[in-house]
DNA sequence: TCTATATGTCGATTAGTCTCGACACATGGA
DNA sequence: TCCATGTGTCGAGACTAATCGACATATAGA
């Protein structure tokens, strides 16, 4: 709940939302702080505070690699946030958001498709 | 994208997140502005601006019923926001967030269950 | 140890948000 | 028309967020 507020606040800022999307695209390798700042055309110290806010919200994580600090998106956080949104909507009455799940599924194949893929092996 | 920023900003505030959840619970009837303010123990004018922000973000909608103004949650908005989060995560590689969908599904039965429910009629 | 590179922290300025009293508008009934 | 009730708008004060220059730290190589 408090975690959701932090996550929403972190994503409610254009630069940070862009950074988050960028790191999503660069999963699972991540990107160093400096390169993120360069790509976004933002001073490195400004970017540093944005990255800190995203990290505090649990949406990204940092890992030091010699001189570089690599940032990566935390997929569990996306899952948790989407889950919060959807379960919030359910509110004890699953019939309301069945169509919601239905619309989400075509985007990424759900477990049925994953199972099929496993069967191919 | 800009819509997502507005929605995130609207939900990144404790009172507004609570109001949104309250209106989700009260779907599809909704609640009048005054009662929302009373339940949240917030002055009516403060609540009025919060409701305006949620409405501008497209998360709720207002309908005048004689003297009352009834607010209702907009389920399409939740769907759109969750969809944005999930598709964002996909980023062309569906295999990443298949487990995400898989975790969401048990919460609300997907179309298969809805079809079963229809079959019972 | 010295220098260069990569990143973070501090502090000040600017901009935006939150809150709420006071007032305005809108509806319905006396 | 007058009053009561339900909402919205305005404006001011307090608080919080965003930005960036200047400085600090951390690592690697000469």
PDB file of N, CA and C in Angstrom, chain B residues 1-48:
ATOM      1  N   UNK B   1       0.672   7.549 -22.650  1.00  0.00           N
ATOM      2  CA  UNK B   1       1.980   7.933 -22.057  1.00  0.00           C
ATOM      3  C   UNK B   1       1.816   9.126 -21.122  1.00  0.00           C
ATOM      4  N   UNK B   2       1.308  10.246 -21.700  1.00  0.00           N
ATOM      5  CA  UNK B   2       1.009  11.388 -20.842  1.00  0.00           C
ATOM      6  C   UNK B   2      -0.138  11.029 -19.924  1.00  0.00           C
ATOM      7  N   UNK B   3      -1.057  10.227 -20.450  1.00  0.00           N
ATOM      8  CA  UNK B   3      -2.197   9.744 -19.673  1.00  0.00           C
ATOM      9  C   UNK B   3      -1.721   8.894 -18.504  1.00  0.00           C
ATOM     10  N   UNK B   4      -0.676   8.086 -18.768  1.00  0.00           N
ATOM     11  CA  UNK B   4      -0.132   7.226 -17.716  1.00  0.00           C
ATOM     12  C   UNK B   4       0.466   8.076 -16.601  1.00  0.00           C
ATOM     13  N   UNK B   5       1.190   9.132 -16.980  1.00  0.00           N
ATOM     14  CA  UNK B   5       1.775  10.031 -15.981  1.00  0.00           C
ATOM     15  C   UNK B   5       0.683  10.625 -15.102  1.00  0.00           C
ATOM     16  N   UNK B   6      -0.387  11.097 -15.743  1.00  0.00           N
ATOM     17  CA  UNK B   6      -1.501  11.679 -14.988  1.00  0.00           C
ATOM     18  C   UNK B   6      -2.095  10.658 -14.019  1.00  0.00           C
ATOM     19  N   UNK B   7      -2.267   9.430 -14.517  1.00  0.00           N
ATOM     20  CA  UNK B   7      -2.867   8.392 -13.683  1.00  0.00           C
ATOM     21  C   UNK B   7      -1.957   8.043 -12.511  1.00  0.00           C
ATOM     22  N   UNK B   8      -0.661   7.889 -12.778  1.00  0.00           N
ATOM     23  CA  UNK B   8       0.285   7.577 -11.701  1.00  0.00           C
ATOM     24  C   UNK B   8       0.300   8.691 -10.669  1.00  0.00           C
ATOM     25  N   UNK B   9       0.330   9.925 -11.138  1.00  0.00           N
ATOM     26  CA  UNK B   9       0.356  11.069 -10.221  1.00  0.00           C
ATOM     27  C   UNK B   9      -0.910  11.100  -9.374  1.00  0.00           C
ATOM     28  N   UNK B  10      -2.031  10.785 -10.000  1.00  0.00           N
ATOM     29  CA  UNK B  10      -3.302  10.817  -9.272  1.00  0.00           C
ATOM     30  C   UNK B  10      -3.321   9.764  -8.167  1.00  0.00           C
ATOM     31  N   UNK B  11      -2.724   8.607  -8.441  1.00  0.00           N
ATOM     32  CA  UNK B  11      -2.758   7.508  -7.469  1.00  0.00           C
ATOM     33  C   UNK B  11      -1.621   7.590  -6.462  1.00  0.00           C
ATOM     34  N   UNK B  12      -0.707   8.531  -6.654  1.00  0.00           N
ATOM     35  CA  UNK B  12       0.463   8.636  -5.777  1.00  0.00           C
ATOM     36  C   UNK B  12       0.180   9.532  -4.576  1.00  0.00           C
ATOM     37  N   UNK B  13      -1.051   9.518  -4.116  1.00  0.00           N
ATOM     38  CA  UNK B  13      -1.426  10.349  -2.973  1.00  0.00           C
ATOM     39  C   UNK B  13      -2.397   9.544  -2.118  1.00  0.00           C
ATOM     40  N   UNK B  14      -2.085   9.381  -0.830  1.00  0.00           N
ATOM     41  CA  UNK B  14      -2.841   8.454   0.022  1.00  0.00           C
ATOM     42  C   UNK B  14      -4.356   8.646  -0.036  1.00  0.00           C
ATOM     43  N   UNK B  15      -4.822   9.882   0.132  1.00  0.00           N
ATOM     44  CA  UNK B  15      -6.266  10.113   0.127  1.00  0.00           C
ATOM     45  C   UNK B  15      -6.881   9.674  -1.192  1.00  0.00           C
ATOM     46  N   UNK B  16      -6.218  10.059  -2.303  1.00  0.00           N
ATOM     47  CA  UNK B  16      -6.778   9.738  -3.609  1.00  0.00           C
ATOM     48  C   UNK B  16      -6.762   8.243  -3.886  1.00  0.00           C
ATOM     49  N   UNK B  17      -5.693   7.565  -3.466  1.00  0.00           N
ATOM     50  CA  UNK B  17      -5.643   6.116  -3.665  1.00  0.00           C
ATOM     51  C   UNK B  17      -6.771   5.457  -2.882  1.00  0.00           C
ATOM     52  N   UNK B  18      -7.009   5.947  -1.655  1.00  0.00           N
ATOM     53  CA  UNK B  18      -8.103   5.413  -0.842  1.00  0.00           C
ATOM     54  C   UNK B  18      -9.454   5.649  -1.509  1.00  0.00           C
ATOM     55  N   UNK B  19      -9.650   6.858  -2.025  1.00  0.00           N
ATOM     56  CA  UNK B  19     -10.913   7.176  -2.700  1.00  0.00           C
ATOM     57  C   UNK B  19     -11.114   6.256  -3.890  1.00  0.00           C
ATOM     58  N   UNK B  20     -10.045   6.065  -4.642  1.00  0.00           N
ATOM     59  CA  UNK B  20     -10.145   5.208  -5.826  1.00  0.00           C
ATOM     60  C   UNK B  20     -10.543   3.789  -5.430  1.00  0.00           C
ATOM     61  N   UNK B  21      -9.901   3.286  -4.392  1.00  0.00           N
ATOM     62  CA  UNK B  21     -10.227   1.934  -3.920  1.00  0.00           C
ATOM     63  C   UNK B  21     -11.664   1.863  -3.422  1.00  0.00           C
ATOM     64  N   UNK B  22     -12.084   2.908  -2.722  1.00  0.00           N
ATOM     65  CA  UNK B  22     -13.461   2.960  -2.221  1.00  0.00           C
ATOM     66  C   UNK B  22     -14.452   2.897  -3.375  1.00  0.00           C
ATOM     67  N   UNK B  23     -14.171   3.659  -4.423  1.00  0.00           N
ATOM     68  CA  UNK B  23     -15.086   3.685  -5.570  1.00  0.00           C
ATOM     69  C   UNK B  23     -15.056   2.360  -6.331  1.00  0.00           C
ATOM     70  N   UNK B  24     -13.908   1.669  -6.294  1.00  0.00           N
ATOM     71  CA  UNK B  24     -13.830   0.343  -6.905  1.00  0.00           C
ATOM     72  C   UNK B  24     -14.769  -0.605  -6.167  1.00  0.00           C
ATOM     73  N   UNK B  25     -14.735  -0.529  -4.842  1.00  0.00           N
ATOM     74  CA  UNK B  25     -15.600  -1.391  -4.034  1.00  0.00           C
ATOM     75  C   UNK B  25     -17.071  -1.079  -4.306  1.00  0.00           C
ATOM     76  N   UNK B  26     -17.364   0.175  -4.602  1.00  0.00           N
ATOM     77  CA  UNK B  26     -18.754   0.589  -4.793  1.00  0.00           C
ATOM     78  C   UNK B  26     -19.196   0.591  -6.251  1.00  0.00           C
ATOM     79  N   UNK B  27     -18.442  -0.082  -7.086  1.00  0.00           N
ATOM     80  CA  UNK B  27     -18.887  -0.300  -8.458  1.00  0.00           C
ATOM     81  C   UNK B  27     -20.068  -1.260  -8.441  1.00  0.00           C
ATOM     82  N   UNK B  28     -21.058  -1.057  -9.307  1.00  0.00           N
ATOM     83  CA  UNK B  28     -21.153   0.023 -10.283  1.00  0.00           C
ATOM     84  C   UNK B  28     -22.029   1.191  -9.824  1.00  0.00           C
ATOM     85  N   UNK B  29     -22.396   1.232  -8.550  1.00  0.00           N
ATOM     86  CA  UNK B  29     -23.331   2.262  -8.075  1.00  0.00           C
ATOM     87  C   UNK B  29     -22.666   3.619  -7.909  1.00  0.00           C
ATOM     88  N   UNK B  30     -21.426   3.630  -7.425  1.00  0.00           N
ATOM     89  CA  UNK B  30     -20.748   4.891  -7.152  1.00  0.00           C
ATOM     90  C   UNK B  30     -21.200   5.510  -5.850  1.00  0.00           C
ATOM     91  N   UNK B  31     -20.639   6.667  -5.525  1.00  0.00           N
ATOM     92  CA  UNK B  31     -20.966   7.375  -4.284  1.00  0.00           C
ATOM     93  C   UNK B  31     -21.003   8.877  -4.553  1.00  0.00           C
ATOM     94  N   UNK B  32     -21.876   9.609  -3.845  1.00  0.00           N
ATOM     95  CA  UNK B  32     -21.895  11.070  -3.995  1.00  0.00           C
ATOM     96  C   UNK B  32     -20.683  11.712  -3.324  1.00  0.00           C
ATOM     97  N   UNK B  33     -20.261  12.855  -3.869  1.00  0.00           N
ATOM     98  CA  UNK B  33     -19.049  13.542  -3.408  1.00  0.00           C
ATOM     99  C   UNK B  33     -19.041  13.750  -1.893  1.00  0.00           C
ATOM    100  N   UNK B  34     -20.160  14.212  -1.368  1.00  0.00           N
ATOM    101  CA  UNK B  34     -20.234  14.517   0.061  1.00  0.00           C
ATOM    102  C   UNK B  34     -19.980  13.300   0.923  1.00  0.00           C
ATOM    103  N   UNK B  35     -20.550  12.169   0.521  1.00  0.00           N
ATOM    104  CA  UNK B  35     -20.385  10.957   1.325  1.00  0.00           C
ATOM    105  C   UNK B  35     -18.939  10.467   1.266  1.00  0.00           C
ATOM    106  N   UNK B  36     -18.318  10.630   0.129  1.00  0.00           N
ATOM    107  CA  UNK B  36     -16.905  10.258   0.018  1.00  0.00           C
ATOM    108  C   UNK B  36     -16.087  11.081   1.002  1.00  0.00           C
ATOM    109  N   UNK B  37     -16.338  12.388   1.019  1.00  0.00           N
ATOM    110  CA  UNK B  37     -15.611  13.278   1.925  1.00  0.00           C
ATOM    111  C   UNK B  37     -15.851  12.877   3.376  1.00  0.00           C
ATOM    112  N   UNK B  38     -17.101  12.541   3.711  1.00  0.00           N
ATOM    113  CA  UNK B  38     -17.437  12.170   5.085  1.00  0.00           C
ATOM    114  C   UNK B  38     -16.724  10.887   5.479  1.00  0.00           C
ATOM    115  N   UNK B  39     -16.770   9.884   4.596  1.00  0.00           N
ATOM    116  CA  UNK B  39     -16.143   8.592   4.905  1.00  0.00           C
ATOM    117  C   UNK B  39     -14.642   8.729   5.081  1.00  0.00           C
ATOM    118  N   UNK B  40     -14.033   9.622   4.310  1.00  0.00           N
ATOM    119  CA  UNK B  40     -12.580   9.782   4.374  1.00  0.00           C
ATOM    120  C   UNK B  40     -12.186  10.786   5.461  1.00  0.00           C
ATOM    121  N   UNK B  41     -13.201  11.438   6.049  1.00  0.00           N
ATOM    122  CA  UNK B  41     -12.943  12.437   7.087  1.00  0.00           C
ATOM    123  C   UNK B  41     -12.023  13.545   6.555  1.00  0.00           C
ATOM    124  N   UNK B  42     -12.445  14.108   5.431  1.00  0.00           N
ATOM    125  CA  UNK B  42     -11.700  15.163   4.752  1.00  0.00           C
ATOM    126  C   UNK B  42     -12.701  16.272   4.412  1.00  0.00           C
ATOM    127  N   UNK B  43     -12.333  17.548   4.583  1.00  0.00           N
ATOM    128  CA  UNK B  43     -13.237  18.652   4.234  1.00  0.00           C
ATOM    129  C   UNK B  43     -13.719  18.521   2.789  1.00  0.00           C
ATOM    130  N   UNK B  44     -14.939  18.978   2.524  1.00  0.00           N
ATOM    131  CA  UNK B  44     -15.531  18.747   1.213  1.00  0.00           C
ATOM    132  C   UNK B  44     -14.764  19.444   0.091  1.00  0.00           C
ATOM    133  N   UNK B  45     -14.187  20.598   0.363  1.00  0.00           N
ATOM    134  CA  UNK B  45     -13.477  21.301  -0.709  1.00  0.00           C
ATOM    135  C   UNK B  45     -12.139  20.626  -1.020  1.00  0.00           C
ATOM    136  N   UNK B  46     -11.467  20.141   0.030  1.00  0.00           N
ATOM    137  CA  UNK B  46     -10.242  19.365  -0.207  1.00  0.00           C
ATOM    138  C   UNK B  46     -10.571  18.142  -1.058  1.00  0.00           C
ATOM    139  N   UNK B  47     -11.635  17.452  -0.669  1.00  0.00           N
ATOM    140  CA  UNK B  47     -12.022  16.262  -1.433  1.00  0.00           C
ATOM    141  C   UNK B  47     -12.399  16.625  -2.858  1.00  0.00           C
ATOM    142  N   UNK B  48     -13.022  17.773  -3.009  1.00  0.00           N
ATOM    143  CA  UNK B  48     -13.432  18.202  -4.346  1.00  0.00           C
ATOM    144  C   UNK B  48     -12.230  18.292  -5.286  1.00  0.00           C
TER     145      UNK B  48
END
